[in-house]
PDB file of C-alpha atoms in Angstrom:
ATOM      1  CA  UNK E 175       7.565 -32.821 -14.860  1.00  0.00           C
ATOM      2  CA  UNK E 176       9.962 -31.617 -17.464  1.00  0.00           C
ATOM      3  CA  UNK E 177      10.481 -27.933 -18.197  1.00  0.00           C
ATOM      4  CA  UNK E 178      12.413 -25.840 -20.689  1.00  0.00           C
ATOM      5  CA  UNK E 179      14.181 -22.534 -20.194  1.00  0.00           C
ATOM      6  CA  UNK E 180      15.173 -20.342 -23.079  1.00  0.00           C
ATOM      7  CA  UNK E 181      17.513 -17.901 -21.475  1.00  0.00           C
ATOM      8  CA  UNK E 182      17.181 -15.079 -24.002  1.00  0.00           C
ATOM      9  CA  UNK E 183      13.831 -13.651 -25.022  1.00  0.00           C
ATOM     10  CA  UNK E 184      15.405 -11.573 -27.808  1.00  0.00           C
ATOM     11  CA  UNK E 185      18.656 -11.925 -29.721  1.00  0.00           C
ATOM     12  CA  UNK E 186      19.658  -9.252 -32.236  1.00  0.00           C
ATOM     13  CA  UNK E 187      22.509 -10.178 -34.557  1.00  0.00           C
ATOM     14  CA  UNK E 188      24.055  -8.708 -37.687  1.00  0.00           C
ATOM     15  CA  UNK E 189      23.692 -10.475 -41.003  1.00  0.00           C
ATOM     16  CA  UNK E 190      26.413 -13.074 -41.697  1.00  0.00           C
ATOM     17  CA  UNK E 191      27.390 -13.191 -38.011  1.00  0.00           C
ATOM     18  CA  UNK E 192      27.175 -16.431 -36.014  1.00  0.00           C
ATOM     19  CA  UNK E 193      24.382 -16.950 -33.518  1.00  0.00           C
ATOM     20  CA  UNK E 194      23.657 -19.225 -30.584  1.00  0.00           C
ATOM     21  CA  UNK E 195      20.205 -19.540 -29.035  1.00  0.00           C
ATOM     22  CA  UNK E 196      20.325 -21.122 -25.621  1.00  0.00           C
ATOM     23  CA  UNK E 197      18.045 -23.804 -24.250  1.00  0.00           C
ATOM     24  CA  UNK E 198      18.220 -25.644 -20.933  1.00  0.00           C
ATOM     25  CA  UNK E 199      15.884 -28.347 -19.765  1.00  0.00           C
ATOM     26  CA  UNK E 200      15.134 -29.925 -16.421  1.00  0.00           C
ATOM     27  CA  UNK E 201      14.707 -33.658 -16.262  1.00  0.00           C
ATOM     28  CA  UNK E 202      16.553 -36.426 -14.531  1.00  0.00           C
ATOM     29  CA  UNK E 203      15.599 -39.049 -17.090  1.00  0.00           C
ATOM     30  CA  UNK E 204      16.169 -39.496 -20.786  1.00  0.00           C
ATOM     31  CA  UNK E 205      14.682 -36.744 -22.896  1.00  0.00           C
ATOM     32  CA  UNK E 206      13.872 -36.013 -26.489  1.00  0.00           C
ATOM     33  CA  UNK E 207      14.669 -32.471 -27.631  1.00  0.00           C
ATOM     34  CA  UNK E 208      13.419 -30.316 -30.469  1.00  0.00           C
ATOM     35  CA  UNK E 209      13.868 -26.887 -32.010  1.00  0.00           C
ATOM     36  CA  UNK E 210      11.064 -25.264 -33.953  1.00  0.00           C
ATOM     37  CA  UNK E 211      10.988 -21.999 -35.919  1.00  0.00           C
ATOM     38  CA  UNK E 212       7.938 -19.792 -36.313  1.00  0.00           C
ATOM     39  CA  UNK E 213       7.983 -17.123 -39.007  1.00  0.00           C
ATOM     40  CA  UNK E 214       5.550 -14.214 -38.574  1.00  0.00           C
ATOM     41  CA  UNK E 215       1.914 -15.264 -38.847  1.00  0.00           C
ATOM     42  CA  UNK E 216       2.826 -18.844 -39.646  1.00  0.00           C
ATOM     43  CA  UNK E 217       2.798 -22.216 -37.945  1.00  0.00           C
ATOM     44  CA  UNK E 218       5.754 -23.956 -36.386  1.00  0.00           C
ATOM     45  CA  UNK E 219       8.323 -25.691 -38.549  1.00  0.00           C
ATOM     46  CA  UNK E 220      10.551 -28.408 -37.166  1.00  0.00           C
ATOM     47  CA  UNK E 221      14.203 -27.357 -37.453  1.00  0.00           C
ATOM     48  CA  UNK E 222      15.874 -30.364 -35.876  1.00  0.00           C
ATOM     49  CA  UNK E 223      15.496 -32.994 -33.198  1.00  0.00           C
ATOM     50  CA  UNK E 224      17.577 -35.097 -30.850  1.00  0.00           C
ATOM     51  CA  UNK E 225      16.139 -38.523 -30.171  1.00  0.00           C
ATOM     52  CA  UNK E 226      19.301 -40.581 -29.555  1.00  0.00           C
ATOM     53  CA  UNK E 227      22.778 -41.195 -30.930  1.00  0.00           C
ATOM     54  CA  UNK E 228      25.155 -38.431 -31.958  1.00  0.00           C
ATOM     55  CA  UNK E 229      24.911 -35.408 -29.704  1.00  0.00           C
ATOM     56  CA  UNK E 230      25.487 -33.006 -32.604  1.00  0.00           C
ATOM     57  CA  UNK E 231      22.335 -32.713 -34.624  1.00  0.00           C
ATOM     58  CA  UNK E 232      22.102 -30.987 -37.972  1.00  0.00           C
ATOM     59  CA  UNK E 233      18.848 -29.504 -39.157  1.00  0.00           C
ATOM     60  CA  UNK E 234      17.395 -27.497 -41.977  1.00  0.00           C
ATOM     61  CA  UNK E 235      18.503 -24.032 -43.108  1.00  0.00           C
ATOM     62  CA  UNK E 236      22.058 -24.554 -41.848  1.00  0.00           C
ATOM     63  CA  UNK E 237      21.148 -24.837 -38.176  1.00  0.00           C
ATOM     64  CA  UNK E 238      22.653 -27.342 -35.777  1.00  0.00           C
ATOM     65  CA  UNK E 239      22.310 -28.088 -32.075  1.00  0.00           C
ATOM     66  CA  UNK E 240      24.354 -29.968 -29.524  1.00  0.00           C
ATOM     67  CA  UNK E 241      22.868 -32.107 -26.790  1.00  0.00           C
ATOM     68  CA  UNK E 242      24.867 -31.782 -23.590  1.00  0.00           C
ATOM     69  CA  UNK E 243      23.562 -34.135 -20.936  1.00  0.00           C
ATOM     70  CA  UNK E 244      25.857 -32.950 -18.146  1.00  0.00           C
ATOM     71  CA  UNK E 245      24.782 -29.351 -18.624  1.00  0.00           C
ATOM     72  CA  UNK E 246      21.195 -30.275 -19.536  1.00  0.00           C
ATOM     73  CA  UNK E 247      21.423 -28.014 -22.561  1.00  0.00           C
ATOM     74  CA  UNK E 248      20.460 -28.121 -26.208  1.00  0.00           C
ATOM     75  CA  UNK E 249      21.744 -24.878 -27.718  1.00  0.00           C
ATOM     76  CA  UNK E 250      20.973 -23.964 -31.319  1.00  0.00           C
ATOM     77  CA  UNK E 251      23.698 -22.524 -33.544  1.00  0.00           C
ATOM     78  CA  UNK E 252      24.190 -21.168 -37.003  1.00  0.00           C
ATOM     79  CA  UNK E 253      27.588 -20.003 -38.280  1.00  0.00           C
ATOM     80  CA  UNK E 254      26.238 -17.242 -40.526  1.00  0.00           C
ATOM     81  CA  UNK E 255      22.702 -15.876 -40.338  1.00  0.00           C
ATOM     82  CA  UNK E 256      20.590 -14.340 -43.078  1.00  0.00           C
ATOM     83  CA  UNK E 257      17.859 -11.740 -42.933  1.00  0.00           C
ATOM     84  CA  UNK E 258      15.409 -14.546 -43.693  1.00  0.00           C
ATOM     85  CA  UNK E 259      16.304 -16.235 -40.377  1.00  0.00           C
ATOM     86  CA  UNK E 260      14.429 -13.506 -38.498  1.00  0.00           C
ATOM     87  CA  UNK E 261      11.776 -15.439 -36.606  1.00  0.00           C
ATOM     88  CA  UNK E 262      10.759 -16.854 -33.236  1.00  0.00           C
ATOM     89  CA  UNK E 263      12.608 -19.994 -32.177  1.00  0.00           C
ATOM     90  CA  UNK E 264      11.207 -22.507 -29.708  1.00  0.00           C
ATOM     91  CA  UNK E 265      12.991 -25.251 -27.836  1.00  0.00           C
ATOM     92  CA  UNK E 266      10.846 -28.191 -26.692  1.00  0.00           C
ATOM     93  CA  UNK E 267      11.315 -31.352 -24.641  1.00  0.00           C
ATOM     94  CA  UNK E 268       9.398 -34.520 -24.005  1.00  0.00           C
ATOM     95  CA  UNK E 269       9.930 -37.768 -22.136  1.00  0.00           C
ATOM     96  CA  UNK E 270       8.771 -41.200 -23.186  1.00  0.00           C
ATOM     97  CA  UNK E 271       5.254 -42.503 -22.723  1.00  0.00           C
ATOM     98  CA  UNK E 272       2.298 -40.175 -22.962  1.00  0.00           C
ATOM     99  CA  UNK E 273       4.150 -37.096 -21.766  1.00  0.00           C
ATOM    100  CA  UNK E 274       3.378 -34.027 -23.848  1.00  0.00           C
ATOM    101  CA  UNK E 275       5.842 -31.864 -25.727  1.00  0.00           C
ATOM    102  CA  UNK E 276       6.662 -28.930 -23.450  1.00  0.00           C
ATOM    103  CA  UNK E 277       7.840 -25.702 -25.050  1.00  0.00           C
ATOM    104  CA  UNK E 278      10.098 -22.928 -23.856  1.00  0.00           C
ATOM    105  CA  UNK E 279       8.896 -19.346 -24.048  1.00  0.00           C
ATOM    106  CA  UNK E 280      10.695 -18.696 -27.295  1.00  0.00           C
ATOM    107  CA  UNK E 281      13.600 -16.544 -28.469  1.00  0.00           C
ATOM    108  CA  UNK E 282      13.029 -13.804 -30.970  1.00  0.00           C
ATOM    109  CA  UNK E 283      15.965 -13.737 -33.407  1.00  0.00           C
ATOM    110  CA  UNK E 284      16.282 -10.450 -35.262  1.00  0.00           C
ATOM    111  CA  UNK E 285      18.849 -10.314 -38.040  1.00  0.00           C
ATOM    112  CA  UNK E 286      20.026  -6.816 -38.842  1.00  0.00           C
ATOM    113  CA  UNK E 287      21.307  -5.834 -42.285  1.00  0.00           C
TER     114      UNK E 287
ATOM    115  CA  UNK I 166      -0.149 -30.634 -50.607  1.00  0.00           C
ATOM    116  CA  UNK I 167      -0.736 -29.303 -47.121  1.00  0.00           C
ATOM    117  CA  UNK I 168       0.333 -31.860 -44.518  1.00  0.00           C
ATOM    118  CA  UNK I 169      -1.690 -30.463 -41.600  1.00  0.00           C
ATOM    119  CA  UNK I 170      -4.503 -28.094 -42.472  1.00  0.00           C
ATOM    120  CA  UNK I 171      -6.856 -26.102 -40.289  1.00  0.00           C
ATOM    121  CA  UNK I 172     -10.034 -24.188 -40.996  1.00  0.00           C
ATOM    122  CA  UNK I 173     -10.764 -21.412 -40.537  1.00  0.00           C
ATOM    123  CA  UNK I 174      -7.505 -19.460 -40.477  1.00  0.00           C
ATOM    124  CA  UNK I 175      -9.150 -16.520 -38.736  1.00  0.00           C
ATOM    125  CA  UNK I 176     -12.182 -16.560 -36.481  1.00  0.00           C
ATOM    126  CA  UNK I 177     -13.711 -13.438 -34.954  1.00  0.00           C
ATOM    127  CA  UNK I 178     -16.701 -13.924 -32.704  1.00  0.00           C
ATOM    128  CA  UNK I 179     -18.488 -12.491 -29.701  1.00  0.00           C
ATOM    129  CA  UNK I 180     -18.429 -13.623 -26.117  1.00  0.00           C
ATOM    130  CA  UNK I 181     -20.868 -16.373 -25.342  1.00  0.00           C
ATOM    131  CA  UNK I 182     -20.889 -17.863 -28.837  1.00  0.00           C
ATOM    132  CA  UNK I 183     -19.986 -21.457 -29.704  1.00  0.00           C
ATOM    133  CA  UNK I 184     -17.437 -22.133 -32.434  1.00  0.00           C
ATOM    134  CA  UNK I 185     -15.518 -25.013 -33.982  1.00  0.00           C
ATOM    135  CA  UNK I 186     -12.094 -25.346 -35.553  1.00  0.00           C
ATOM    136  CA  UNK I 187     -11.382 -28.229 -37.895  1.00  0.00           C
ATOM    137  CA  UNK I 188      -8.082 -30.006 -38.470  1.00  0.00           C
ATOM    138  CA  UNK I 189      -7.045 -32.594 -41.010  1.00  0.00           C
ATOM    139  CA  UNK I 190      -3.709 -34.284 -41.631  1.00  0.00           C
ATOM    140  CA  UNK I 191      -2.721 -36.285 -44.692  1.00  0.00           C
ATOM    141  CA  UNK I 192       0.539 -37.644 -43.280  1.00  0.00           C
ATOM    142  CA  UNK I 193      -0.948 -40.954 -42.182  1.00  0.00           C
ATOM    143  CA  UNK I 194      -0.084 -40.168 -38.559  1.00  0.00           C
ATOM    144  CA  UNK I 195      -1.908 -41.828 -35.690  1.00  0.00           C
ATOM    145  CA  UNK I 196      -1.510 -39.071 -33.093  1.00  0.00           C
ATOM    146  CA  UNK I 197      -2.975 -35.573 -33.210  1.00  0.00           C
ATOM    147  CA  UNK I 198      -2.804 -32.595 -30.875  1.00  0.00           C
ATOM    148  CA  UNK I 199      -4.261 -29.208 -30.101  1.00  0.00           C
ATOM    149  CA  UNK I 200      -1.938 -26.515 -28.806  1.00  0.00           C
ATOM    150  CA  UNK I 201      -2.816 -22.994 -27.675  1.00  0.00           C
ATOM    151  CA  UNK I 202      -0.438 -20.064 -28.247  1.00  0.00           C
ATOM    152  CA  UNK I 203      -1.211 -17.020 -26.145  1.00  0.00           C
ATOM    153  CA  UNK I 204      -0.475 -13.375 -26.840  1.00  0.00           C
ATOM    154  CA  UNK I 205       3.025 -13.774 -25.410  1.00  0.00           C
ATOM    155  CA  UNK I 206       3.712 -16.608 -27.872  1.00  0.00           C
ATOM    156  CA  UNK I 207       3.686 -19.242 -25.127  1.00  0.00           C
ATOM    157  CA  UNK I 208       2.665 -22.659 -26.464  1.00  0.00           C
ATOM    158  CA  UNK I 209       0.807 -25.109 -24.288  1.00  0.00           C
ATOM    159  CA  UNK I 210      -0.692 -28.452 -25.132  1.00  0.00           C
ATOM    160  CA  UNK I 211      -4.416 -28.834 -24.660  1.00  0.00           C
ATOM    161  CA  UNK I 212      -5.255 -32.310 -25.932  1.00  0.00           C
ATOM    162  CA  UNK I 213      -3.686 -35.302 -27.597  1.00  0.00           C
ATOM    163  CA  UNK I 214      -5.418 -38.161 -29.405  1.00  0.00           C
ATOM    164  CA  UNK I 215      -3.932 -41.469 -30.475  1.00  0.00           C
ATOM    165  CA  UNK I 216      -5.988 -43.559 -32.892  1.00  0.00           C
ATOM    166  CA  UNK I 217      -9.068 -41.521 -31.999  1.00  0.00           C
ATOM    167  CA  UNK I 218      -8.557 -42.097 -28.276  1.00  0.00           C
ATOM    168  CA  UNK I 219      -7.919 -39.203 -25.901  1.00  0.00           C
ATOM    169  CA  UNK I 220      -4.533 -39.697 -24.213  1.00  0.00           C
ATOM    170  CA  UNK I 221      -3.626 -36.225 -22.949  1.00  0.00           C
ATOM    171  CA  UNK I 222      -6.110 -33.797 -21.485  1.00  0.00           C
ATOM    172  CA  UNK I 223      -4.371 -30.906 -19.802  1.00  0.00           C
ATOM    173  CA  UNK I 224      -6.137 -28.561 -17.415  1.00  0.00           C
ATOM    174  CA  UNK I 225      -8.424 -27.082 -20.004  1.00  0.00           C
ATOM    175  CA  UNK I 226     -11.922 -25.747 -19.180  1.00  0.00           C
ATOM    176  CA  UNK I 227     -14.622 -28.229 -20.100  1.00  0.00           C
ATOM    177  CA  UNK I 228     -16.019 -25.619 -22.497  1.00  0.00           C
ATOM    178  CA  UNK I 229     -13.375 -27.029 -24.850  1.00  0.00           C
ATOM    179  CA  UNK I 230     -14.323 -30.365 -26.359  1.00  0.00           C
ATOM    180  CA  UNK I 231     -12.150 -32.151 -28.901  1.00  0.00           C
ATOM    181  CA  UNK I 232     -13.592 -34.719 -31.270  1.00  0.00           C
ATOM    182  CA  UNK I 233     -11.719 -37.161 -33.454  1.00  0.00           C
ATOM    183  CA  UNK I 234     -14.025 -38.817 -35.992  1.00  0.00           C
ATOM    184  CA  UNK I 235     -11.070 -40.701 -37.508  1.00  0.00           C
ATOM    185  CA  UNK I 236      -7.288 -40.787 -37.325  1.00  0.00           C
ATOM    186  CA  UNK I 237      -6.907 -38.015 -39.888  1.00  0.00           C
ATOM    187  CA  UNK I 238      -9.192 -35.489 -38.225  1.00  0.00           C
ATOM    188  CA  UNK I 239      -9.254 -33.729 -34.887  1.00  0.00           C
ATOM    189  CA  UNK I 240     -11.774 -30.942 -34.369  1.00  0.00           C
ATOM    190  CA  UNK I 241     -12.036 -28.522 -31.490  1.00  0.00           C
ATOM    191  CA  UNK I 242     -15.387 -27.198 -30.321  1.00  0.00           C
ATOM    192  CA  UNK I 243     -15.537 -24.312 -27.887  1.00  0.00           C
ATOM    193  CA  UNK I 244     -18.703 -23.393 -25.994  1.00  0.00           C
ATOM    194  CA  UNK I 245     -19.555 -20.074 -24.377  1.00  0.00           C
ATOM    195  CA  UNK I 246     -16.497 -18.276 -25.644  1.00  0.00           C
ATOM    196  CA  UNK I 247     -14.716 -15.882 -23.273  1.00  0.00           C
ATOM    197  CA  UNK I 248     -12.318 -13.018 -23.892  1.00  0.00           C
ATOM    198  CA  UNK I 249      -9.473 -15.106 -22.484  1.00  0.00           C
ATOM    199  CA  UNK I 250      -9.963 -17.690 -25.199  1.00  0.00           C
ATOM    200  CA  UNK I 251      -8.474 -15.286 -27.725  1.00  0.00           C
ATOM    201  CA  UNK I 252      -5.309 -16.965 -28.969  1.00  0.00           C
ATOM    202  CA  UNK I 253      -3.843 -18.880 -31.864  1.00  0.00           C
ATOM    203  CA  UNK I 254      -4.806 -22.541 -31.845  1.00  0.00           C
ATOM    204  CA  UNK I 255      -2.498 -25.010 -33.554  1.00  0.00           C
ATOM    205  CA  UNK I 256      -3.300 -28.495 -34.629  1.00  0.00           C
ATOM    206  CA  UNK I 257      -0.391 -30.929 -34.960  1.00  0.00           C
ATOM    207  CA  UNK I 258       0.246 -34.576 -35.716  1.00  0.00           C
ATOM    208  CA  UNK I 259       2.938 -37.212 -35.228  1.00  0.00           C
ATOM    209  CA  UNK I 260       3.411 -40.915 -35.805  1.00  0.00           C
ATOM    210  CA  UNK I 261       3.277 -42.187 -32.272  1.00  0.00           C
ATOM    211  CA  UNK I 262       5.144 -40.413 -29.532  1.00  0.00           C
ATOM    212  CA  UNK I 263       7.451 -37.612 -30.770  1.00  0.00           C
ATOM    213  CA  UNK I 264      10.399 -39.411 -29.227  1.00  0.00           C
ATOM    214  CA  UNK I 265       9.908 -42.348 -31.563  1.00  0.00           C
ATOM    215  CA  UNK I 266       9.631 -40.722 -34.964  1.00  0.00           C
ATOM    216  CA  UNK I 267      10.098 -37.008 -34.387  1.00  0.00           C
ATOM    217  CA  UNK I 268       7.615 -34.259 -34.834  1.00  0.00           C
ATOM    218  CA  UNK I 269       4.948 -33.288 -34.203  1.00  0.00           C
ATOM    219  CA  UNK I 270       4.206 -31.380 -37.388  1.00  0.00           C
ATOM    220  CA  UNK I 271       2.090 -28.288 -37.012  1.00  0.00           C
ATOM    221  CA  UNK I 272      -0.707 -26.749 -38.995  1.00  0.00           C
ATOM    222  CA  UNK I 273      -0.808 -23.053 -39.922  1.00  0.00           C
ATOM    223  CA  UNK I 274      -2.905 -22.093 -36.913  1.00  0.00           C
ATOM    224  CA  UNK I 275      -6.313 -20.531 -36.339  1.00  0.00           C
ATOM    225  CA  UNK I 276      -6.319 -17.052 -34.861  1.00  0.00           C
ATOM    226  CA  UNK I 277      -9.371 -16.767 -32.624  1.00  0.00           C
ATOM    227  CA  UNK I 278     -10.450 -13.310 -31.499  1.00  0.00           C
ATOM    228  CA  UNK I 279     -13.273 -13.014 -29.002  1.00  0.00           C
ATOM    229  CA  UNK I 280     -14.830  -9.556 -28.674  1.00  0.00           C
TER     230      UNK I 280
END
């Protein structure tokens, strides 16, 4: 079964600084990868997804992620964060067929003014 | 227009009661899900329906019973509520498998508190 590891539970960063949230997955077959953001007391919003094709995926709010098959990683990056980016970020993976979407434990991004 | 909606948003009830959460999506998707988010924010799938047919049923107590009257609705009924059922329950939907079209897209959640 596939699994997802988000290496950092909390990431504090100053406003306008770059940020990288790390995500590694375990699967020996083709995977589909996702990043979601959850603002306080809200549902999950899809930031971006990798289904196939280009390994660099651009999403909403200036975020991007790179799929690295050899390192089984799908790290999320943003070159300059805003206070409004403070939220919980979840990486998720699924395989084909009826396999469910499996989530990592989340990374709390705190942007400091 | 809310794509995936859930009612109620908050639910406070006592142990032993039975309660239901309703979910509706207006995206025209054929697949719907229930996810549970615990107090540590961990998200785990509970059920998945495709065209009203149950396709994923994780190790969930049989006190939880999903019902899909049509493709746009997926309700969750919980019998004999326990303290450990306190969590946020998210409904979600996608068009087919997430690997085909992306998603799923989540509702706002229902915060269930069992006292």
